[in-house]
Amino acid sequence: MHPAIQGLLTIAFGVGGCVGYFYFSNLVLDRVIFPARGAHIARNIRRANMIRPWLFLLPALLALGLYLAYPVVETLRLSVTERVPGGGSEFVGLANYQQMLAEAKFWEALQNNFLWLLVVPAASTAFGLLAAQLTDRLAWGNIAKSLIFMPMAISFVGAAVIWKLVYDARPEGTDQIGVLNAIYIYFGGDAPMQWLTIPFWNNFFLMMVLIWIQTGFAMVILSAALRGIPEETVEAAIVDGAGSFQIFFKIKVPQIMDTIVVVWTTITIVVLKVFDIVFAMTNGQWETQVLANYMYDKLFRANDWGVGSASAMIIMLLVLPILVWNVYNARREMR
C-alpha cells in the first residue's frame, strides 16, 4: 500500500476512533450507568456530569502514562540493573551510578552542561529582549522579526550543519568557504583555524548555534510582553525626564520580569537536553561532551543500558526542579 494512503487511513482511523470513543462512552454513561430516568434523575445527572470530564481526559491520561510515566519507571529500573551473559538482567543497585561517577567523560559532560546553562539562557534572553525592544521602534520591525525568528523553523541538526560550514577550515592557500576563517585570514591570520577543536572555546562556538535559534523565540515572547506594558507608565517617566535607558531598565524590564523568568527557564530546559548540535558538530570530541550525548554513547555505542539509563535519570533530576518552578509560577499567576 502506498505510504500516503497508509497515512490517510491512519488519520481516518485515529479521528474516527476518538469520535467513536467520545460518542459511545457518553452514551453508555447517560443511558446505562447513570440513566436520566426513574426516582433518582437529579442524582444520576449530577454523577454523570462529575464523571464526564474524566471520559475526555482518559485518552490523554493513557497516552501520558504510556509515553511519559512508563518510560520514566522503566528507565529507573534499567539504571539499577545490568545485562548478564545469556540474556536477561540482574539487580546491581547503585553500581551503575558509581561507575558513571567514576568516569572522567561524565564529569566533563556535567561541567559543559553547567557552562551551557550559564551562557545560553542568559545570552538568548538578552539578545531576544534587545531585538524585541529595537524592532518595535523600527518601521520595518516586522520584517526584522521574521528574519530573527526564522532559525526557529530550522531543526537543530540543520542549524548545526549551517554553522559547521561557518566554522569550516580549508587547507592553507585555498579559498576559505567558512565565514569565520575567511574573516580571520582577511584580517591577517596566519593559517585557517580548526575552531571546533580548540578546547574550552569550542564549547562557545557550539553554544552560538543554540543562541542563534533561541533568540527568535525569546524575542517573540518578550515583544508581546513589552507591548502589554501600559503606555501611561512610559509617558509618566518621559514627563519626569527619564532617558531611553532609564525607561527601558527601570520601567519596562521590571514590569515584564515574570515573562523574562519564564523565557529563561524554558531555554534552560532546552539546554539541559541539548544533543543534536553537539552530536552533529563534534560528537562530544575535543572536550565538548554533554549529558545527552554521553547518554547516547552509553546506550547505543557502548550498549551499556545501565550507565546510559543512570545518566538519563541525572538529566531528568536536573530538569525536574525547573519544571516544578514553572508549574508553581503558572498556578500562582492563575490565582
Short mmCIF file of C-alpha atoms in Angstrom, two decimals:
data_model
loop_
_atom_site.label_atom_id
_atom_site.label_comp_id
_atom_site.label_asym_id
_atom_site.label_seq_id
_atom_site.Cartn_x
_atom_site.Cartn_y
_atom_site.Cartn_z
CA MET A 1 0.00 0.00 0.00
CA HIS A 2 1.23 3.49 -0.85
CA PRO A 3 2.58 5.37 2.22
CA ALA A 4 0.28 8.34 1.51
CA ILE A 5 -2.78 6.06 1.62
CA GLN A 6 -1.49 4.46 4.81
CA GLY A 7 -1.12 7.90 6.35
CA LEU A 8 -4.64 8.91 5.37
CA LEU A 9 -6.07 5.65 6.72
CA THR A 10 -4.18 6.13 9.98
CA ILE A 11 -5.58 9.64 10.35
CA ALA A 12 -9.11 8.44 9.46
CA PHE A 13 -8.99 5.56 11.95
CA GLY A 14 -7.45 7.78 14.61
CA VAL A 15 -10.01 10.56 14.27
CA GLY A 16 -12.85 8.09 13.83
CA GLY A 17 -11.73 6.15 16.89
CA CYS A 18 -11.63 9.29 19.02
CA VAL A 19 -15.06 10.45 17.86
CA GLY A 20 -16.47 6.96 18.36
CA TYR A 21 -14.97 6.70 21.83
CA PHE A 22 -16.37 10.05 22.98
CA TYR A 23 -19.82 9.32 21.50
CA PHE A 24 -20.28 5.78 22.79
CA SER A 25 -18.68 6.39 26.20
CA ASN A 26 -21.09 9.28 26.83
CA LEU A 27 -23.96 7.16 25.51
CA VAL A 28 -23.15 4.35 27.95
CA LEU A 29 -22.70 6.82 30.80
CA ASP A 30 -26.04 8.59 30.21
CA ARG A 31 -28.22 5.58 29.28
CA VAL A 32 -26.71 2.62 31.11
CA ILE A 33 -24.64 3.65 34.11
CA PHE A 34 -26.49 6.79 35.20
CA PRO A 35 -29.73 6.92 33.19
CA ALA A 36 -31.68 10.19 33.41
CA ARG A 37 -34.90 8.49 34.44
CA GLY A 38 -36.58 6.97 37.47
CA ALA A 39 -36.61 8.27 41.01
CA HIS A 40 -33.01 9.48 41.05
CA ILE A 41 -32.85 11.66 37.93
CA ALA A 42 -31.13 14.62 39.62
CA ARG A 43 -28.57 12.44 41.41
CA ASN A 44 -27.77 10.46 38.23
CA ILE A 45 -27.32 13.61 36.15
CA ARG A 46 -25.04 15.08 38.82
CA ARG A 47 -22.93 11.92 38.99
CA ALA A 48 -22.74 11.65 35.21
CA ASN A 49 -21.55 15.25 35.00
CA MET A 50 -18.87 14.52 37.60
CA ILE A 51 -17.53 11.58 35.59
CA ARG A 52 -17.88 13.11 32.12
CA PRO A 53 -14.69 15.27 32.27
CA TRP A 54 -12.69 12.15 33.11
CA LEU A 55 -14.02 10.44 29.99
CA PHE A 56 -12.49 13.23 27.90
CA LEU A 57 -9.26 13.14 29.91
CA LEU A 58 -8.88 9.35 29.82
CA PRO A 59 -7.22 9.09 26.36
CA ALA A 60 -4.75 11.83 27.26
CA LEU A 61 -4.00 10.19 30.62
CA LEU A 62 -3.44 6.84 28.93
CA ALA A 63 -1.13 8.44 26.36
CA LEU A 64 0.81 10.25 29.10
CA GLY A 65 1.07 7.05 31.08
CA LEU A 66 2.28 5.08 28.06
CA TYR A 67 4.70 7.65 26.62
CA LEU A 68 5.81 9.53 29.74
CA ALA A 69 5.25 7.70 33.03
CA TYR A 70 6.15 4.21 31.79
CA PRO A 71 9.47 5.28 30.17
CA VAL A 72 10.48 7.06 33.40
CA VAL A 73 9.74 4.00 35.54
CA GLU A 74 11.43 1.65 33.05
CA THR A 75 14.50 3.91 32.81
CA LEU A 76 14.76 3.93 36.60
CA ARG A 77 14.57 0.12 36.62
CA LEU A 78 17.23 -0.19 33.93
CA SER A 79 19.52 2.19 35.82
CA VAL A 80 19.77 -0.29 38.73
CA THR A 81 20.21 -3.42 36.60
CA GLU A 82 22.79 -4.78 34.18
CA ARG A 83 22.82 -7.42 31.50
CA VAL A 84 24.06 -10.91 32.27
CA PRO A 85 25.59 -13.38 29.79
CA GLY A 86 22.96 -15.42 28.00
CA GLY A 87 20.30 -12.71 28.19
CA GLY A 88 18.27 -11.22 31.00
CA SER A 89 19.40 -8.82 33.68
CA GLU A 90 20.16 -8.68 37.38
CA PHE A 91 19.75 -6.06 40.08
CA VAL A 92 23.00 -4.24 40.88
CA GLY A 93 21.73 -1.36 43.00
CA LEU A 94 23.73 1.84 42.62
CA ALA A 95 26.68 0.19 40.85
CA ASN A 96 25.82 1.86 37.53
CA TYR A 97 25.72 5.26 39.21
CA GLN A 98 29.07 4.57 40.87
CA GLN A 99 30.59 3.54 37.53
CA MET A 100 29.19 6.68 35.90
CA LEU A 101 30.57 8.95 38.64
CA ALA A 102 33.99 7.35 38.25
CA GLU A 103 34.23 8.25 34.55
CA ALA A 104 36.00 11.45 33.53
CA LYS A 105 33.71 11.84 30.50
CA PHE A 106 30.67 12.13 32.77
CA TRP A 107 32.22 14.97 34.75
CA GLU A 108 33.30 16.63 31.52
CA ALA A 109 29.71 16.39 30.27
CA LEU A 110 28.32 17.73 33.55
CA GLN A 111 30.78 20.63 33.58
CA ASN A 112 29.97 21.52 29.98
CA ASN A 113 26.23 21.37 30.67
CA PHE A 114 26.61 23.85 33.51
CA LEU A 115 28.69 26.07 31.22
CA TRP A 116 25.87 25.94 28.66
CA LEU A 117 23.39 26.78 31.43
CA LEU A 118 25.36 29.87 32.40
CA VAL A 119 25.77 31.22 28.88
CA VAL A 120 22.92 30.15 26.57
CA PRO A 121 19.79 31.16 28.55
CA ALA A 122 21.36 34.48 29.56
CA ALA A 123 22.59 35.33 26.06
CA SER A 124 19.41 34.17 24.28
CA THR A 125 17.17 36.10 26.67
CA ALA A 126 19.33 39.23 26.50
CA PHE A 127 19.56 39.22 22.70
CA GLY A 128 15.84 38.42 22.44
CA LEU A 129 14.96 41.31 24.74
CA LEU A 130 17.26 43.66 22.82
CA ALA A 131 15.77 42.56 19.49
CA ALA A 132 12.22 42.94 20.83
CA GLN A 133 12.92 46.48 22.02
CA LEU A 134 14.73 47.64 18.87
CA THR A 135 12.38 46.06 16.30
CA ASP A 136 9.35 47.63 17.97
CA ARG A 137 10.87 51.03 17.20
CA LEU A 138 11.54 50.35 13.50
CA ALA A 139 9.17 50.94 10.61
CA TRP A 140 10.29 47.62 9.12
CA GLY A 141 10.34 45.90 12.51
CA ASN A 142 8.05 43.06 11.43
CA ILE A 143 10.44 42.11 8.62
CA ALA A 144 13.36 42.17 11.06
CA LYS A 145 11.41 39.99 13.49
CA SER A 146 10.67 37.49 10.74
CA LEU A 147 14.37 37.23 9.88
CA ILE A 148 15.39 36.83 13.53
CA PHE A 149 12.67 34.25 14.18
CA MET A 150 13.47 32.26 11.01
CA PRO A 151 16.11 29.98 12.68
CA MET A 152 13.32 28.61 14.92
CA ALA A 153 11.93 26.90 11.81
CA ILE A 154 15.21 25.03 11.28
CA SER A 155 15.90 21.74 13.03
CA PHE A 156 18.84 21.61 15.43
CA VAL A 157 20.68 19.27 13.06
CA GLY A 158 20.05 21.62 10.12
CA ALA A 159 21.33 24.57 12.16
CA ALA A 160 24.39 22.54 13.18
CA VAL A 161 25.19 21.80 9.53
CA ILE A 162 24.86 25.50 8.64
CA TRP A 163 27.19 26.58 11.46
CA LYS A 164 29.63 23.78 10.72
CA LEU A 165 30.06 25.41 7.32
CA VAL A 166 30.60 28.76 9.08
CA TYR A 167 33.45 27.18 11.10
CA ASP A 168 34.81 25.17 8.15
CA ALA A 169 38.56 25.26 7.53
CA ARG A 170 40.13 24.53 4.14
CA PRO A 171 43.86 23.89 3.59
CA GLU A 172 46.14 26.90 3.76
CA GLY A 173 46.46 28.73 0.45
CA THR A 174 42.98 27.76 -0.80
CA ASP A 175 39.79 29.82 -0.71
CA GLN A 176 38.02 29.56 2.61
CA ILE A 177 34.30 28.77 2.41
CA GLY A 178 33.97 29.06 6.18
CA VAL A 179 32.89 32.60 7.01
CA LEU A 180 34.86 32.76 10.26
CA ASN A 181 38.12 31.59 8.67
CA ALA A 182 37.58 33.88 5.67
CA ILE A 183 37.32 36.86 8.03
CA TYR A 184 40.26 35.62 10.09
CA ILE A 185 42.52 35.27 7.04
CA TYR A 186 41.34 38.61 5.60
CA PHE A 187 42.42 40.45 8.75
CA GLY A 188 45.88 38.91 8.76
CA GLY A 189 45.51 35.46 10.23
CA ASP A 190 48.44 33.14 9.57
CA ALA A 191 46.55 29.93 8.80
CA PRO A 192 42.96 28.69 8.93
CA MET A 193 41.83 27.67 12.40
CA GLN A 194 40.05 24.45 13.29
CA TRP A 195 37.64 26.29 15.56
CA LEU A 196 35.74 23.24 16.80
CA THR A 197 38.91 21.52 18.03
CA ILE A 198 40.07 24.32 20.36
CA PRO A 199 39.36 23.07 23.92
CA PHE A 200 37.06 25.17 26.09
CA TRP A 201 36.44 27.81 23.42
CA ASN A 202 34.85 25.26 21.08
CA ASN A 203 32.01 24.95 23.60
CA PHE A 204 31.18 28.60 22.99
CA PHE A 205 31.23 28.04 19.23
CA LEU A 206 28.64 25.29 19.74
CA MET A 207 26.59 27.50 22.05
CA MET A 208 26.34 30.13 19.33
CA VAL A 209 24.13 27.74 17.33
CA LEU A 210 21.57 27.38 20.12
CA ILE A 211 21.69 31.10 20.93
CA TRP A 212 21.03 31.83 17.25
CA ILE A 213 17.98 29.56 17.34
CA GLN A 214 16.54 30.57 20.70
CA THR A 215 16.93 34.34 20.30
CA GLY A 216 13.92 34.37 17.96
CA PHE A 217 11.79 32.51 20.50
CA ALA A 218 12.79 34.92 23.28
CA MET A 219 12.18 37.92 21.03
CA VAL A 220 8.60 36.90 20.15
CA ILE A 221 7.56 36.26 23.76
CA LEU A 222 9.27 39.36 25.15
CA SER A 223 7.97 41.56 22.33
CA ALA A 224 4.41 40.61 23.28
CA ALA A 225 5.20 41.37 26.93
CA LEU A 226 6.68 44.78 26.06
CA ARG A 227 3.57 45.68 24.06
CA GLY A 228 1.47 44.80 27.09
CA ILE A 229 3.12 47.48 29.25
CA PRO A 230 0.67 50.33 29.95
CA GLU A 231 1.59 53.43 27.95
CA GLU A 232 0.75 55.62 30.96
CA THR A 233 3.81 54.43 32.89
CA VAL A 234 6.14 55.16 29.99
CA GLU A 235 4.57 58.58 29.35
CA ALA A 236 4.85 59.46 33.04
CA ALA A 237 8.55 58.55 33.00
CA ILE A 238 9.11 60.72 29.92
CA VAL A 239 7.35 63.65 31.60
CA ASP A 240 9.61 63.16 34.65
CA GLY A 241 12.64 63.50 32.40
CA ALA A 242 13.72 59.84 32.19
CA GLY A 243 16.01 58.89 29.31
CA SER A 244 15.64 55.90 26.98
CA PHE A 245 17.94 53.68 29.06
CA GLN A 246 16.17 54.61 32.30
CA ILE A 247 12.76 53.89 30.76
CA PHE A 248 13.94 50.53 29.47
CA PHE A 249 15.78 49.25 32.54
CA LYS A 250 13.74 50.90 35.33
CA ILE A 251 10.24 50.98 33.83
CA LYS A 252 9.88 48.28 31.20
CA VAL A 253 12.14 45.48 32.41
CA PRO A 254 10.70 45.34 35.98
CA GLN A 255 7.16 45.08 34.57
CA ILE A 256 8.00 42.12 32.34
CA MET A 257 10.33 40.34 34.79
CA ASP A 258 7.93 37.40 35.19
CA THR A 259 7.95 36.86 31.42
CA ILE A 260 11.75 37.10 31.34
CA VAL A 261 11.95 34.40 34.01
CA VAL A 262 9.59 32.13 32.04
CA VAL A 263 11.66 32.58 28.86
CA TRP A 264 14.87 31.99 30.81
CA THR A 265 13.63 28.76 32.42
CA THR A 266 12.17 27.47 29.15
CA ILE A 267 15.51 27.91 27.38
CA THR A 268 17.25 26.34 30.39
CA ILE A 269 15.21 23.16 29.91
CA VAL A 270 16.19 23.10 26.23
CA VAL A 271 19.85 23.50 27.20
CA LEU A 272 19.75 20.61 29.67
CA LYS A 273 18.51 18.32 26.88
CA VAL A 274 20.85 19.63 24.17
CA PHE A 275 22.06 16.76 22.00
CA ASP A 276 21.61 17.32 18.27
CA ILE A 277 24.03 20.22 17.96
CA VAL A 278 26.88 18.51 19.79
CA PHE A 279 26.24 15.18 18.05
CA ALA A 280 26.24 16.72 14.57
CA MET A 281 29.19 19.08 15.01
CA THR A 282 31.74 17.36 17.31
CA ASN A 283 30.09 14.18 18.63
CA GLY A 284 31.44 15.09 22.06
CA GLN A 285 35.09 15.14 20.94
CA TRP A 286 37.67 17.77 21.92
CA GLU A 287 36.14 18.22 25.39
CA THR A 288 32.65 19.17 24.17
CA GLN A 289 30.74 16.24 25.68
CA VAL A 290 27.30 16.98 27.20
CA LEU A 291 25.00 14.75 29.25
CA ALA A 292 22.54 13.86 26.48
CA ASN A 293 25.34 12.88 24.10
CA TYR A 294 27.05 10.93 26.89
CA MET A 295 23.78 9.04 27.45
CA TYR A 296 23.52 8.30 23.71
CA ASP A 297 27.10 7.00 23.61
CA LYS A 298 26.45 4.64 26.51
CA LEU A 299 23.10 3.36 25.26
CA PHE A 300 23.74 2.94 21.55
CA ARG A 301 27.51 2.77 21.13
CA ALA A 302 28.76 1.04 24.27
CA ASN A 303 25.46 -0.90 24.54
CA ASP A 304 25.55 -0.26 28.30
CA TRP A 305 21.91 0.30 29.22
CA GLY A 306 22.67 0.56 32.95
CA VAL A 307 25.01 3.56 32.84
CA GLY A 308 23.05 5.08 29.94
CA SER A 309 19.82 4.91 31.94
CA ALA A 310 21.58 6.28 35.01
CA SER A 311 22.73 9.33 33.02
CA ALA A 312 19.16 9.75 31.72
CA MET A 313 17.93 9.85 35.32
CA ILE A 314 20.53 12.53 36.12
CA ILE A 315 19.22 14.66 33.25
CA MET A 316 15.65 14.21 34.50
CA LEU A 317 16.65 15.18 38.05
CA LEU A 318 18.30 18.35 36.73
CA VAL A 319 15.23 19.28 34.66
CA LEU A 320 12.66 18.44 37.36
CA PRO A 321 13.21 21.45 39.69
CA ILE A 322 12.83 23.84 36.75
CA LEU A 323 9.60 22.15 35.64
CA VAL A 324 8.23 22.33 39.20
CA TRP A 325 9.20 26.01 39.36
CA ASN A 326 7.39 26.74 36.08
CA VAL A 327 4.25 24.92 37.21
CA TYR A 328 4.34 26.76 40.56
CA ASN A 329 4.64 30.14 38.84
CA ALA A 330 1.85 29.30 36.38
CA ARG A 331 -0.52 28.35 39.19
CA ARG A 332 0.43 31.44 41.18
CA GLU A 333 -0.39 33.67 38.20
CA MET A 334 -3.73 31.88 37.71
CA ARG A 335 -4.63 32.53 41.34
#
